[in-house]
């Protein structure tokens, strides 16, 4: 598995050498998988149509990528990486 760096400050936001491998920086809006959110900033969550708690409670009917796409956050980039399981992905959102 490869580390994933912020496109702005180059901090490793996914750092497999750390026990707590999720290491968000100031530019990180969210780190999510198809299974749910690993990290989300309060600022980004406030722009979503549903809270993370609501999404996780309704996991059988939720599509994390669709939920992210419905955000009203003005401008952000989403990076998609393979989880190593067929059809499963991690999504990372960044804004400068």
Coordinates of N, CA and C in Angstrom, one line a residue:
X1 N 0.8 -1.2 0.0 CA 0.0 0.0 0.0 C 0.9 1.2 0.0
X2 N 0.5 2.2 -0.8 CA 1.2 3.5 -0.9 C 0.6 4.6 0.0
X3 N 1.5 5.4 0.6 CA 1.1 6.6 1.3 C 0.4 7.5 0.3
X4 N -0.5 8.4 0.8 CA -1.2 9.4 0.0 C -0.9 10.7 0.6
X5 N -0.4 11.6 -0.3 CA 0.0 13.0 0.2 C -1.0 14.0 -0.2
X6 N -1.1 15.1 0.6 CA -1.9 16.2 0.3 C -1.3 16.9 -1.0
X7 N -2.1 17.3 -2.0 CA -1.6 17.9 -3.2 C -1.0 19.3 -2.9
X8 N -1.3 19.9 -1.8 CA -0.9 21.3 -1.5 C 0.3 21.4 -0.6
X9 N 0.3 20.7 0.6 CA 1.4 20.8 1.5 C 2.3 19.5 1.5
X10 N 1.9 18.5 0.8 CA 2.6 17.2 0.6 C 2.8 16.4 1.9
X11 N 1.9 16.7 2.9 CA 1.9 15.9 4.1 C 1.2 14.5 3.8
X12 N 1.8 13.5 4.3 CA 1.2 12.1 4.1 C -0.1 12.0 4.9
X13 N -1.2 12.1 4.3 CA -2.5 12.0 5.0 C -2.9 10.6 5.3
X14 N -2.4 9.7 4.4 CA -2.5 8.3 4.7 C -1.0 7.8 4.8
X15 N -0.6 7.4 6.0 CA 0.8 7.1 6.2 C 0.8 5.7 6.9
X16 N 1.1 4.7 6.1 CA 1.1 3.3 6.5 C 2.1 3.0 7.5
X17 N 3.1 3.8 7.7 CA 4.2 3.6 8.7 C 3.7 4.0 10.1
X18 N 2.6 4.6 10.2 CA 2.0 5.1 11.5 C 0.9 4.1 12.0
X19 N 0.8 3.9 13.3 CA -0.2 3.1 13.8 C -1.6 3.7 13.5
X20 N -1.7 5.0 13.7 CA -2.9 5.7 13.3 C -2.6 6.3 11.9
X21 N -2.9 5.5 10.9 CA -2.4 5.8 9.5 C -3.2 7.0 8.9
X22 N -4.3 7.4 9.4 CA -5.1 8.5 8.9 C -4.5 9.7 9.6
X23 N -3.8 10.6 8.8 CA -3.1 11.8 9.4 C -3.5 13.0 8.6
X24 N -4.8 13.5 8.8 CA -5.2 14.7 8.0 C -4.4 15.9 8.3
X25 N -4.3 16.8 7.2 CA -3.6 18.1 7.4 C -4.7 19.2 7.3
X26 N -4.3 20.4 7.3 CA -5.2 21.5 7.3 C -6.0 21.6 6.0
X27 N -5.6 21.0 4.9 CA -6.2 21.0 3.6 C -7.2 19.8 3.5
X28 N -7.2 18.9 4.4 CA -8.0 17.7 4.2 C -9.5 18.0 4.7
X29 N -10.4 17.7 3.8 CA -11.8 17.9 4.1 C -12.4 16.6 4.6
X30 N -12.0 15.5 4.0 CA -12.5 14.2 4.4 C -11.6 13.1 3.9
X31 N -11.7 12.0 4.6 CA -11.1 10.7 4.1 C -12.2 9.7 4.3
X32 N -12.6 9.0 3.3 CA -13.7 8.1 3.4 C -13.5 6.9 2.5
X33 N -14.2 5.8 2.8 CA -14.2 4.6 2.0 C -15.6 4.4 1.6
X34 N -15.8 3.4 0.7 CA -17.2 3.0 0.4 C -18.0 2.6 1.6
X35 N -17.3 2.1 2.6 CA -17.9 1.7 3.8 C -18.3 2.8 4.8
X36 N -17.7 4.0 4.6 CA -18.0 5.1 5.6 C -16.8 6.0 5.7
X37 N -17.0 7.0 6.6 CA -16.0 8.0 6.7 C -15.0 7.7 7.8
X38 N -13.7 7.9 7.5 CA -12.6 7.7 8.5 C -12.3 9.0 9.1
X39 N -12.5 10.1 8.4 CA -12.3 11.5 8.9 C -13.1 12.4 8.1
X40 N -13.7 13.4 8.8 CA -14.4 14.5 8.1 C -14.2 15.8 8.9
X41 N -13.9 16.9 8.2 CA -13.8 18.2 8.9 C -15.2 18.7 9.2
X42 N -15.4 19.4 10.3 CA -16.7 20.0 10.6 C -17.2 20.9 9.5
X43 N -16.2 21.7 9.0 CA -16.6 22.6 7.9 C -17.2 21.9 6.7
X44 N -16.6 20.7 6.3 CA -17.1 20.0 5.1 C -18.5 19.3 5.5
X45 N -18.5 18.7 6.7 CA -19.8 18.0 7.1 C -20.9 19.0 7.1
X46 N -20.7 20.2 7.5 CA -21.8 21.2 7.5 C -22.4 21.5 6.1
X47 N -21.7 21.2 5.1 CA -22.1 21.5 3.7 C -22.8 20.2 3.0
X48 N -22.9 19.1 3.8 CA -23.5 17.9 3.2 C -25.0 17.9 3.5
X49 N -25.7 17.2 2.7 CA -27.1 17.1 2.9 C -27.5 16.2 4.1
X50 N -26.7 15.2 4.4 CA -26.9 14.4 5.6 C -25.7 14.4 6.4
X51 N -25.8 14.2 7.7 CA -24.7 14.1 8.6 C -24.0 12.7 8.4
X52 N -22.8 12.6 8.8 CA -22.0 11.3 8.8 C -22.8 10.3 9.6
X53 N -23.3 10.7 10.8 CA -24.0 9.8 11.6 C -25.2 9.2 10.9
X54 N -26.0 10.1 10.2 CA -27.1 9.6 9.4 C -26.7 8.7 8.3
X55 N -25.6 9.0 7.6 CA -25.1 8.1 6.5 C -24.7 6.8 7.1
X56 N -23.9 6.8 8.2 CA -23.5 5.5 8.8 C -24.6 4.7 9.3
X57 N -25.7 5.3 9.8 CA -26.9 4.6 10.3 C -27.7 4.0 9.2
X58 N -27.6 4.5 8.0 CA -28.3 4.1 6.8 C -27.4 3.4 5.8
X59 N -26.4 2.7 6.3 CA -25.3 2.2 5.4 C -25.7 1.3 4.3
X60 N -26.9 0.6 4.4 CA -27.3 -0.2 3.4 C -27.9 0.6 2.2
X61 N -28.3 1.8 2.4 CA -28.9 2.6 1.4 C -28.0 3.8 1.0
X62 N -26.8 3.9 1.6 CA -26.0 5.0 1.4 C -24.9 4.7 0.4
X63 N -24.5 5.7 -0.4 CA -23.4 5.6 -1.3 C -22.5 6.8 -0.9
X64 N -21.4 6.5 -0.3 CA -20.5 7.5 0.2 C -20.1 8.5 -0.9
X65 N -19.7 8.1 -2.0 CA -19.3 9.0 -3.1 C -20.4 9.9 -3.5
X66 N -21.7 9.4 -3.6 CA -22.8 10.2 -3.9 C -23.1 11.2 -2.9
X67 N -22.9 10.9 -1.6 CA -23.1 11.8 -0.5 C -22.1 12.9 -0.6
X68 N -20.8 12.6 -0.9 CA -19.8 13.6 -1.0 C -20.1 14.5 -2.2
X69 N -20.6 14.0 -3.3 CA -20.9 14.7 -4.5 C -22.0 15.8 -4.3
X70 N -22.9 15.5 -3.3 CA -24.0 16.4 -3.0 C -23.6 17.6 -2.1
X71 N -22.4 17.6 -1.7 CA -21.9 18.7 -0.8 C -22.0 20.1 -1.5
X72 N -22.3 21.1 -0.8 CA -22.3 22.5 -1.4 C -21.0 23.2 -1.1
X73 N -20.0 22.5 -0.7 CA -18.7 23.1 -0.5 C -18.2 23.7 -1.8
X74 N -17.7 25.0 -1.8 CA -17.5 25.7 -3.0 C -16.5 25.0 -4.0
X75 N -15.3 24.8 -3.6 CA -14.4 24.1 -4.6 C -13.5 23.2 -3.8
X76 N -13.5 21.9 -4.3 CA -12.6 20.9 -3.6 C -12.3 19.8 -4.7
X77 N -11.2 19.1 -4.4 CA -10.8 18.0 -5.3 C -11.0 16.7 -4.6
X78 N -11.4 15.7 -5.3 CA -11.6 14.4 -4.7 C -10.6 13.5 -5.4
X79 N -9.8 12.8 -4.6 CA -8.9 11.8 -5.1 C -9.4 10.4 -4.7
X80 N -9.3 9.5 -5.6 CA -9.9 8.1 -5.4 C -8.7 7.1 -5.5
X81 N -8.6 6.2 -4.5 CA -7.6 5.2 -4.5 C -8.2 3.9 -4.3
X82 N -7.6 2.8 -4.8 CA -8.0 1.5 -4.7 C -7.8 1.0 -3.3
X83 N -8.8 0.3 -2.7 CA -8.6 -0.3 -1.3 C -7.9 -1.7 -1.4
X84 N -7.8 -2.2 -2.5 CA -7.2 -3.6 -2.6 C -8.3 -4.7 -2.6
X85 N -9.5 -4.3 -2.5 CA -10.6 -5.2 -2.6 C -11.4 -4.8 -3.8
X86 N -11.8 -5.7 -4.6 CA -12.4 -5.4 -5.9 C -13.7 -4.5 -5.7
X87 N -13.8 -3.4 -6.4 CA -14.9 -2.6 -6.3 C -15.0 -1.7 -5.1
X88 N -14.0 -1.6 -4.2 CA -14.0 -0.8 -3.0 C -12.9 0.3 -3.2
X89 N -13.2 1.5 -2.7 CA -12.3 2.6 -2.9 C -12.3 3.5 -1.7
X90 N -11.2 4.3 -1.6 CA -11.0 5.3 -0.6 C -11.1 6.7 -1.4
X91 N -11.8 7.6 -0.8 CA -11.9 9.0 -1.4 C -11.3 10.0 -0.4
X92 N -10.5 10.9 -0.9 CA -9.9 11.9 -0.1 C -10.3 13.3 -0.7
X93 N -10.7 14.2 0.1 CA -11.1 15.5 -0.3 C -10.2 16.6 0.2
X94 N -9.7 17.5 -0.7 CA -8.8 18.5 -0.3 C -9.2 19.9 -0.9
X95 N -8.9 20.9 -0.1 CA -9.2 22.3 -0.6 C -8.0 23.1 -0.1
X96 N -7.7 24.1 -0.9 CA -6.6 25.0 -0.6 C -7.1 26.2 0.2

